Coordinates of C-alpha atoms in Angstrom, one line a residue:
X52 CA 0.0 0.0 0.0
X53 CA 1.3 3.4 -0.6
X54 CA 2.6 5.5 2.4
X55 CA 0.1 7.6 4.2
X56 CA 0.5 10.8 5.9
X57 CA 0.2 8.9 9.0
X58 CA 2.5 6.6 8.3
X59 CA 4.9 9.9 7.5
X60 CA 3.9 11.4 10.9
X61 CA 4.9 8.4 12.8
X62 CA 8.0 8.0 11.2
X63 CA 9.5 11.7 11.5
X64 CA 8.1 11.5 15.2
X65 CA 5.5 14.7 14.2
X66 CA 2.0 15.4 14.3
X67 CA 0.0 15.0 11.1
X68 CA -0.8 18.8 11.0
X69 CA 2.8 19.6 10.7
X70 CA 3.4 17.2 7.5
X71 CA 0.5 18.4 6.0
X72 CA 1.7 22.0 6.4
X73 CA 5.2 20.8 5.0
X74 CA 3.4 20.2 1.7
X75 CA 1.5 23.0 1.5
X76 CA 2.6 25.8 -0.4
X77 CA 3.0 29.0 1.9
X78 CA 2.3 26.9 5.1
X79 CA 4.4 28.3 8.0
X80 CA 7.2 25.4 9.0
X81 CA 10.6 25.3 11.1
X82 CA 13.4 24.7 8.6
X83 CA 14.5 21.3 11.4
X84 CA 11.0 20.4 10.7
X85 CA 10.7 20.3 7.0
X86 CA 14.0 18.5 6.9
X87 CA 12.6 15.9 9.1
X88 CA 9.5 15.7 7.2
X89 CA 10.9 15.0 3.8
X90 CA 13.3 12.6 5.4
X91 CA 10.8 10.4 6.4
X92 CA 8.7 10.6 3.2
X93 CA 11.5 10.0 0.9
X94 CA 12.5 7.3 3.2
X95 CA 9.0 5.4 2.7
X96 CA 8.4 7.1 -0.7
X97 CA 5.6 9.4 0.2
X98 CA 4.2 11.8 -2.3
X99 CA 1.3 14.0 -1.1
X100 CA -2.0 13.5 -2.6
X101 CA -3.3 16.8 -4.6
X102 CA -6.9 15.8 -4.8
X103 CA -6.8 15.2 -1.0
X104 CA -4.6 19.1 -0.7
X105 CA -7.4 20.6 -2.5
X106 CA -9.4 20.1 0.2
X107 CA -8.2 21.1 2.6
X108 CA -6.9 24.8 0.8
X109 CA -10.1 25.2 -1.4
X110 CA -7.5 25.0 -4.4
X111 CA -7.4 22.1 -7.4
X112 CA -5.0 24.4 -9.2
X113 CA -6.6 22.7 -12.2
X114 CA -7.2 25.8 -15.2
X115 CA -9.3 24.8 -17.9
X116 CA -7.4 24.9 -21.2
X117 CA -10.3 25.3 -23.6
X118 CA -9.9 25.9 -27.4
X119 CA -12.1 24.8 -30.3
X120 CA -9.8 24.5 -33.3
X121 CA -7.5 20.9 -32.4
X122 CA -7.1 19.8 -36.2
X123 CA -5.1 22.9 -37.0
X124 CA -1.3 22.2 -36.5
X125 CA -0.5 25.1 -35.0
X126 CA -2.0 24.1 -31.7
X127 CA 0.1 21.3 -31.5
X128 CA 2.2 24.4 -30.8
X129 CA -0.2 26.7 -28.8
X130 CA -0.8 23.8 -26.4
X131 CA 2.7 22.5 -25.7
X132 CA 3.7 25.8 -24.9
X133 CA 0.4 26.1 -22.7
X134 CA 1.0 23.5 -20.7
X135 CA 4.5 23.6 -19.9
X136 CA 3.8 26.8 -18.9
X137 CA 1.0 26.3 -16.7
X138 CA 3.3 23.0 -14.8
X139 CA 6.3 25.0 -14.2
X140 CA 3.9 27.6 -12.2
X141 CA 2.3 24.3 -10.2
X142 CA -0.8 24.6 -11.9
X143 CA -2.3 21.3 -13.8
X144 CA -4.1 22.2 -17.1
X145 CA -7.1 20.5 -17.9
X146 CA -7.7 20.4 -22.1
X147 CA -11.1 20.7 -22.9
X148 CA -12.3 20.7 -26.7
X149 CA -15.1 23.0 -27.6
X150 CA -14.7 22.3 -31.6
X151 CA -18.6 21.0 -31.4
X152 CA -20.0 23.6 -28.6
X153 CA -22.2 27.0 -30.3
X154 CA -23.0 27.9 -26.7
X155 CA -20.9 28.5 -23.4
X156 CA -22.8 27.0 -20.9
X157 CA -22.8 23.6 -21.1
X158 CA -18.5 24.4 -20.6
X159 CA -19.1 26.8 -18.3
X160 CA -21.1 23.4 -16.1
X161 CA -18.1 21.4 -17.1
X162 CA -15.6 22.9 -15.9
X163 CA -17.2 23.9 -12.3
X164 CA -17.7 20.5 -11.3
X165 CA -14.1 19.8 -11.9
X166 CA -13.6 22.9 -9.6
X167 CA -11.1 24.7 -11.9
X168 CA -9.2 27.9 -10.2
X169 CA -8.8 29.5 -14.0
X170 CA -10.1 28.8 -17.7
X171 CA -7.9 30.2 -20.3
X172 CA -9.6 30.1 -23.8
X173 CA -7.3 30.0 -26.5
X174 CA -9.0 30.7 -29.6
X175 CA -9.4 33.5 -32.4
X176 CA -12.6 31.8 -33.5
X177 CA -14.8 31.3 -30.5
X178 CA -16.7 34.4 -29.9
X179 CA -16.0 36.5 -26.9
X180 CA -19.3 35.4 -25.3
X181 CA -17.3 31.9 -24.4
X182 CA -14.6 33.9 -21.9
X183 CA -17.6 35.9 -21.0
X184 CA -19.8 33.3 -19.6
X185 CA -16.6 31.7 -17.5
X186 CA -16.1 35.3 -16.3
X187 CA -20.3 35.8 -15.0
X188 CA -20.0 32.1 -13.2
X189 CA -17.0 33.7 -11.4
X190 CA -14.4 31.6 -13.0
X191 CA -11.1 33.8 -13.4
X192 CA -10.7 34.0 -17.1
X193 CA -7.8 34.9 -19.9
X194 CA -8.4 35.2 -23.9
X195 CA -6.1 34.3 -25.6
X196 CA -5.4 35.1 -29.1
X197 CA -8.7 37.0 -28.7
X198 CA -10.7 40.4 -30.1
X199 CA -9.7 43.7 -29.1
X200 CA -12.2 45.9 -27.4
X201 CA -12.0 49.6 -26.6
X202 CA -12.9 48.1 -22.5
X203 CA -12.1 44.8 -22.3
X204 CA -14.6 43.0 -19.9
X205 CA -12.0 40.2 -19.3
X206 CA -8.4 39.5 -20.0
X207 CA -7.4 39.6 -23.5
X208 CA -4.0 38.7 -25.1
X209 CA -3.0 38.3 -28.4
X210 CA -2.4 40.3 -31.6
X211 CA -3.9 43.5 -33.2
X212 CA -5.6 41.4 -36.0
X213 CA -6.7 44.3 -38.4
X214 CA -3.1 45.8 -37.9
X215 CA -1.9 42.4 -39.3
X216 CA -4.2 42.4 -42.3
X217 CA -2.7 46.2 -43.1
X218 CA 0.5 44.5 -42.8
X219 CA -0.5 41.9 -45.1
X220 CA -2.1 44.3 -47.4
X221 CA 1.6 46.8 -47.2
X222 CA 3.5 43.9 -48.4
X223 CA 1.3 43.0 -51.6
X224 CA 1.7 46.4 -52.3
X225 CA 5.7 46.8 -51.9
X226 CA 5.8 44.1 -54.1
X227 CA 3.9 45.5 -57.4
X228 CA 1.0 43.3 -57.4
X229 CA -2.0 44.9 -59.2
X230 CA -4.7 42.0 -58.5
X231 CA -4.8 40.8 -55.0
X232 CA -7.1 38.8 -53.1
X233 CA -7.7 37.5 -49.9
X234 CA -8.1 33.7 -48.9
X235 CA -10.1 34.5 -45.6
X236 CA -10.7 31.7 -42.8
X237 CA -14.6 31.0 -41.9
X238 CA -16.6 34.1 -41.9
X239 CA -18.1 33.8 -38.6
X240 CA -14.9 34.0 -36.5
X241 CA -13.9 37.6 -35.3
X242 CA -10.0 37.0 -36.4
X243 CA -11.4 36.5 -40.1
X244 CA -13.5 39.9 -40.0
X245 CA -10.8 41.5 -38.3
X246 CA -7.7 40.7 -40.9
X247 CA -10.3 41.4 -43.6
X248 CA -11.2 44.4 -42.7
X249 CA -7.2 46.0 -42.1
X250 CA -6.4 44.2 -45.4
X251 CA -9.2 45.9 -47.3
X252 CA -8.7 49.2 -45.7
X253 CA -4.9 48.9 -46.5
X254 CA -5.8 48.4 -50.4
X255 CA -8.2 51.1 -50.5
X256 CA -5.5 53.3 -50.3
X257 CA -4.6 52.0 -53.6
X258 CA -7.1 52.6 -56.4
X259 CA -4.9 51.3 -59.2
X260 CA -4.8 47.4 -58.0
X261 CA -7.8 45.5 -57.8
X262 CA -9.0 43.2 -54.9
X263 CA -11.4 40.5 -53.8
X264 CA -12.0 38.5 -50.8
X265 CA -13.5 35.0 -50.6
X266 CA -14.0 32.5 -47.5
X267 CA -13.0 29.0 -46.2
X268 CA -15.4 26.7 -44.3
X269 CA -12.8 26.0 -41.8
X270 CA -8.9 27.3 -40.6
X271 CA -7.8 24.0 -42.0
X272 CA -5.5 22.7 -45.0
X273 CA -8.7 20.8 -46.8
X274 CA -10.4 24.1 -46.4
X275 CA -7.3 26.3 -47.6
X276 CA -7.2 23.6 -50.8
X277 CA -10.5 23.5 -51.6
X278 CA -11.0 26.9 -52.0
X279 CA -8.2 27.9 -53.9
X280 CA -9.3 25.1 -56.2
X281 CA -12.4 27.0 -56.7
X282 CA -10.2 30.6 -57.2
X283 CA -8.5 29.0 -59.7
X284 CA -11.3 27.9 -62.1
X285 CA -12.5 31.7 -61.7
X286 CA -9.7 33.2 -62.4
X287 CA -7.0 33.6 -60.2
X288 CA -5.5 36.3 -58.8
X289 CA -2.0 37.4 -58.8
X290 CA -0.9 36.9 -55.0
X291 CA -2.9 36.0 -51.9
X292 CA -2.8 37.0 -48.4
X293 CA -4.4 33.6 -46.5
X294 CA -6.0 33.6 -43.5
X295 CA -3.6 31.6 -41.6
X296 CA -0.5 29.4 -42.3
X297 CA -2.4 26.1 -42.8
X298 CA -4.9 28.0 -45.1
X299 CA -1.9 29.3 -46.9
X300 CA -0.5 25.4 -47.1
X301 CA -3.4 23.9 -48.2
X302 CA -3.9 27.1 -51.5
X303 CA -0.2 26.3 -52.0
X304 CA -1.3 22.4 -53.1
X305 CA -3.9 23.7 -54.9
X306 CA -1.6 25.7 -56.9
X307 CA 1.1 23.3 -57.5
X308 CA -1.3 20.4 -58.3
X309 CA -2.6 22.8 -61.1
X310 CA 0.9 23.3 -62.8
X311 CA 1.3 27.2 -61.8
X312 CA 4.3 28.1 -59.5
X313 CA 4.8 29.8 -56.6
X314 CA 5.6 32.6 -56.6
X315 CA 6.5 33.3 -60.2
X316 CA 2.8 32.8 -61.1
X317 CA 1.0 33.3 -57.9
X318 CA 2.3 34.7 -54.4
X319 CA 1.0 33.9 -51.3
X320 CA 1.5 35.2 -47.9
X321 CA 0.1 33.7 -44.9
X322 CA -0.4 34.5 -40.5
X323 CA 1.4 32.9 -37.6
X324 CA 4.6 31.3 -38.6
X325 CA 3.7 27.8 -37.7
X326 CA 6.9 25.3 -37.7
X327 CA 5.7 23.9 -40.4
X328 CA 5.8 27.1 -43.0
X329 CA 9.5 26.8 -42.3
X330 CA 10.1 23.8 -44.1
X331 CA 11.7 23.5 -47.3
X332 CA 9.1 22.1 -49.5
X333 CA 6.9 25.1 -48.1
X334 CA 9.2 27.4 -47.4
X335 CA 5.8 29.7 -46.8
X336 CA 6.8 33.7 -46.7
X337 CA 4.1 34.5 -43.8
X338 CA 3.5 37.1 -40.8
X339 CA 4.7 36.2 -37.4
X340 CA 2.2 36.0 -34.7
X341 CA 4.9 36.3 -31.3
X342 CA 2.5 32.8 -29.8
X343 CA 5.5 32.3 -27.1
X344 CA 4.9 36.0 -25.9
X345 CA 1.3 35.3 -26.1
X346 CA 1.5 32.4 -24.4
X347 CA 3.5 33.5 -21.4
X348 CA 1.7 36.8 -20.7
X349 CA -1.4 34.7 -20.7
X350 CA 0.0 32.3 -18.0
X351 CA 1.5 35.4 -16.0
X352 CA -2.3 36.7 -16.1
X353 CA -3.5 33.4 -14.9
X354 CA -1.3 33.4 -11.8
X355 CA -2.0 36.8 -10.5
X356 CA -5.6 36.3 -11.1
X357 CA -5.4 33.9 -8.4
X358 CA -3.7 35.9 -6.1
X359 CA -5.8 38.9 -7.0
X360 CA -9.3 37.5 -8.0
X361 CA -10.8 41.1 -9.0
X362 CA -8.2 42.5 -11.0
X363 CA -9.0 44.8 -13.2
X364 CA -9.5 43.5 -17.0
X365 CA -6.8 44.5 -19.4
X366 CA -5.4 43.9 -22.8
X367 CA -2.0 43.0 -24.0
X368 CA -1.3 43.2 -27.4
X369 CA 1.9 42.4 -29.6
X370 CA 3.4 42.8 -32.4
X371 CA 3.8 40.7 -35.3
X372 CA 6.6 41.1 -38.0
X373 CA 6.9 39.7 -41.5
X374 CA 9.4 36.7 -41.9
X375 CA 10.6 36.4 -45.5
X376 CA 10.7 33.2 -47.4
X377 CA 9.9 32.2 -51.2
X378 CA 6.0 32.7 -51.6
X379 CA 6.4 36.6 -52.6
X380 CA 8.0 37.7 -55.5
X381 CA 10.8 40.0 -54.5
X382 CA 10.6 43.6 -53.6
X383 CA 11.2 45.6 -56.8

């Protein structure tokens, strides 16, 4: 049978109280008695039970990870960097997938009977009503990678995303294109209206080159793929600012399945600098979203929503910077 506390107490010659208060973060303990303590559990390989801690402090230090978007690669990413994040602050994230859910509340119910301390939601495409309805049932909440608002009503972290579609927009531009489009993710998700909008605003400024915009179903690669497809048999036109890397991927095998080349007869330019744009046989000229700075803002957040419960709401924003690779035609 494993050891017990009891069996700890006996063996270091203490009461239980005191081993219980070894374990527990913050506890006041003599130095001689935490010494004595850990002797005797490493002696009868003790390890203290965190289900049984969280009763006694009112903490599971369990945050509901939620997002809603798992067959895009770049969460592979998001939620490696999540979760080693999250453990090396003592907290245990719980992954929760919302890619079915239209309405918060049956998460909301989810997550309080596992007693989470915090829920981070890391999407662009739920809609702000999700961090909302954790925020109401009094669940400390962070956004991340979500919409800016003038007053954020709860913790937002991410990018500017109509500043990246500008950005977008600026380097189509610099580059002498004169018929641009733009392969947008699903319509409904507040990161799609949100590049859209920057990059059409951007190109306005420019009479002389025309523009269009179309959708994808999904932020996927069969998504990306099957819509180019359909570009294509329109017409084409002469580069493409995709909604995200993996739309950008899945255009590029449109493209290259059709016998036209990138970028001598179409460019393409894509968002978030996923590992996998890196690659050589994508090689995928894109715009950086910083996802470790994201990341590890949203976890600072987390923690010092704990220890401060009604902080106020705020919104941190970075960044993101163009990396050049070999979808773009050069600069002239």
């Amino acid at each position: 049978m494993p050891a017990t506390l009891r069996d700890v107490a006996e063996r270091a010659g203490v009461s239980r109280s005191a081993v219980s208060r070894t374990f527990t973060d913050g506890a006041s303990v003599s130095a001689k008695m935490r010494r004595k303590v850990e002797k005797a559990a490493a002696e009868l390989g003790y390890s203290p039970n965190a289900l049984a801690s969280s009763l006694t402090t009112g903490r599971t230090k369990l945050i509901g990870l939620v997002s809603n978007n798992f067959h895009n690669p770049i969460f592979l990413e998001v939620f490696d960097l999540f979760t080693r994040g999250l453990q090396e602050r003592g907290l245990r994230p719980l992954l929760v997938n919302l890619s079915n859910e239209t309405e918060p509340d049956s998460s909301v119910r989810m997550l309080r009977q596992y007693s989470v301390d915090g829920v981070v939601v890391a999407s662009s495409t739920l809609p702000p009503a999700f961090a909302m309805a954790f925020r109401d049932a009094g669940i400390p909440v962070v956004h991340s990678f979500g919409r800016l608002s003038g007053a954020p009503q709860v913790h937002v972290v991410g990018i500017d995303n109509v500043e990246a579609g500008r950005l977008a927009a600026r380097e189509l531009v610099a580059r002498g294109y004169g018929r641009v489009a733009m392969l947008a993710g699903p319509e409904s998700a507040t990161s799609t209206q949100d590049r859209l909008a920057g990059f059409l605003e951007e190109i306005a400024l420019h009479p002389e080159i025309a523009v269009s915009h179309s959708f994808a179903s999904a932020y996927s690669f069969r998504a990306g793929r099957t819509e180019m497809q359909a570009l294509l048999a329109q017409g084409p036109a002469e580069a493409y600012f995709c909604g995200d890397d993996v739309l950008s991927i899945g255009a590029l095998s449109a493209v290259r399945d059709a016998g036209l080349r990138v970028p001598e007869d179409i460019g393409l330019i894509g968002l978030n600098d996923m590992e996998m744009a890196g690659w050589e046989n994508i090689d995928l000229t894109t715009i950086r979203q910083p996802i470790q700075q994201i990341i590890r803002s949203s976890v600072e957040l987390v923690v010092a929503m704990l220890a401060e419960p009604d902080r106020y709401p705020e919104a941190r924003l970075f960044p993101c910077t163009v990396v050049e690779r070999g979808t773009l035609r050069p600069r002239p």
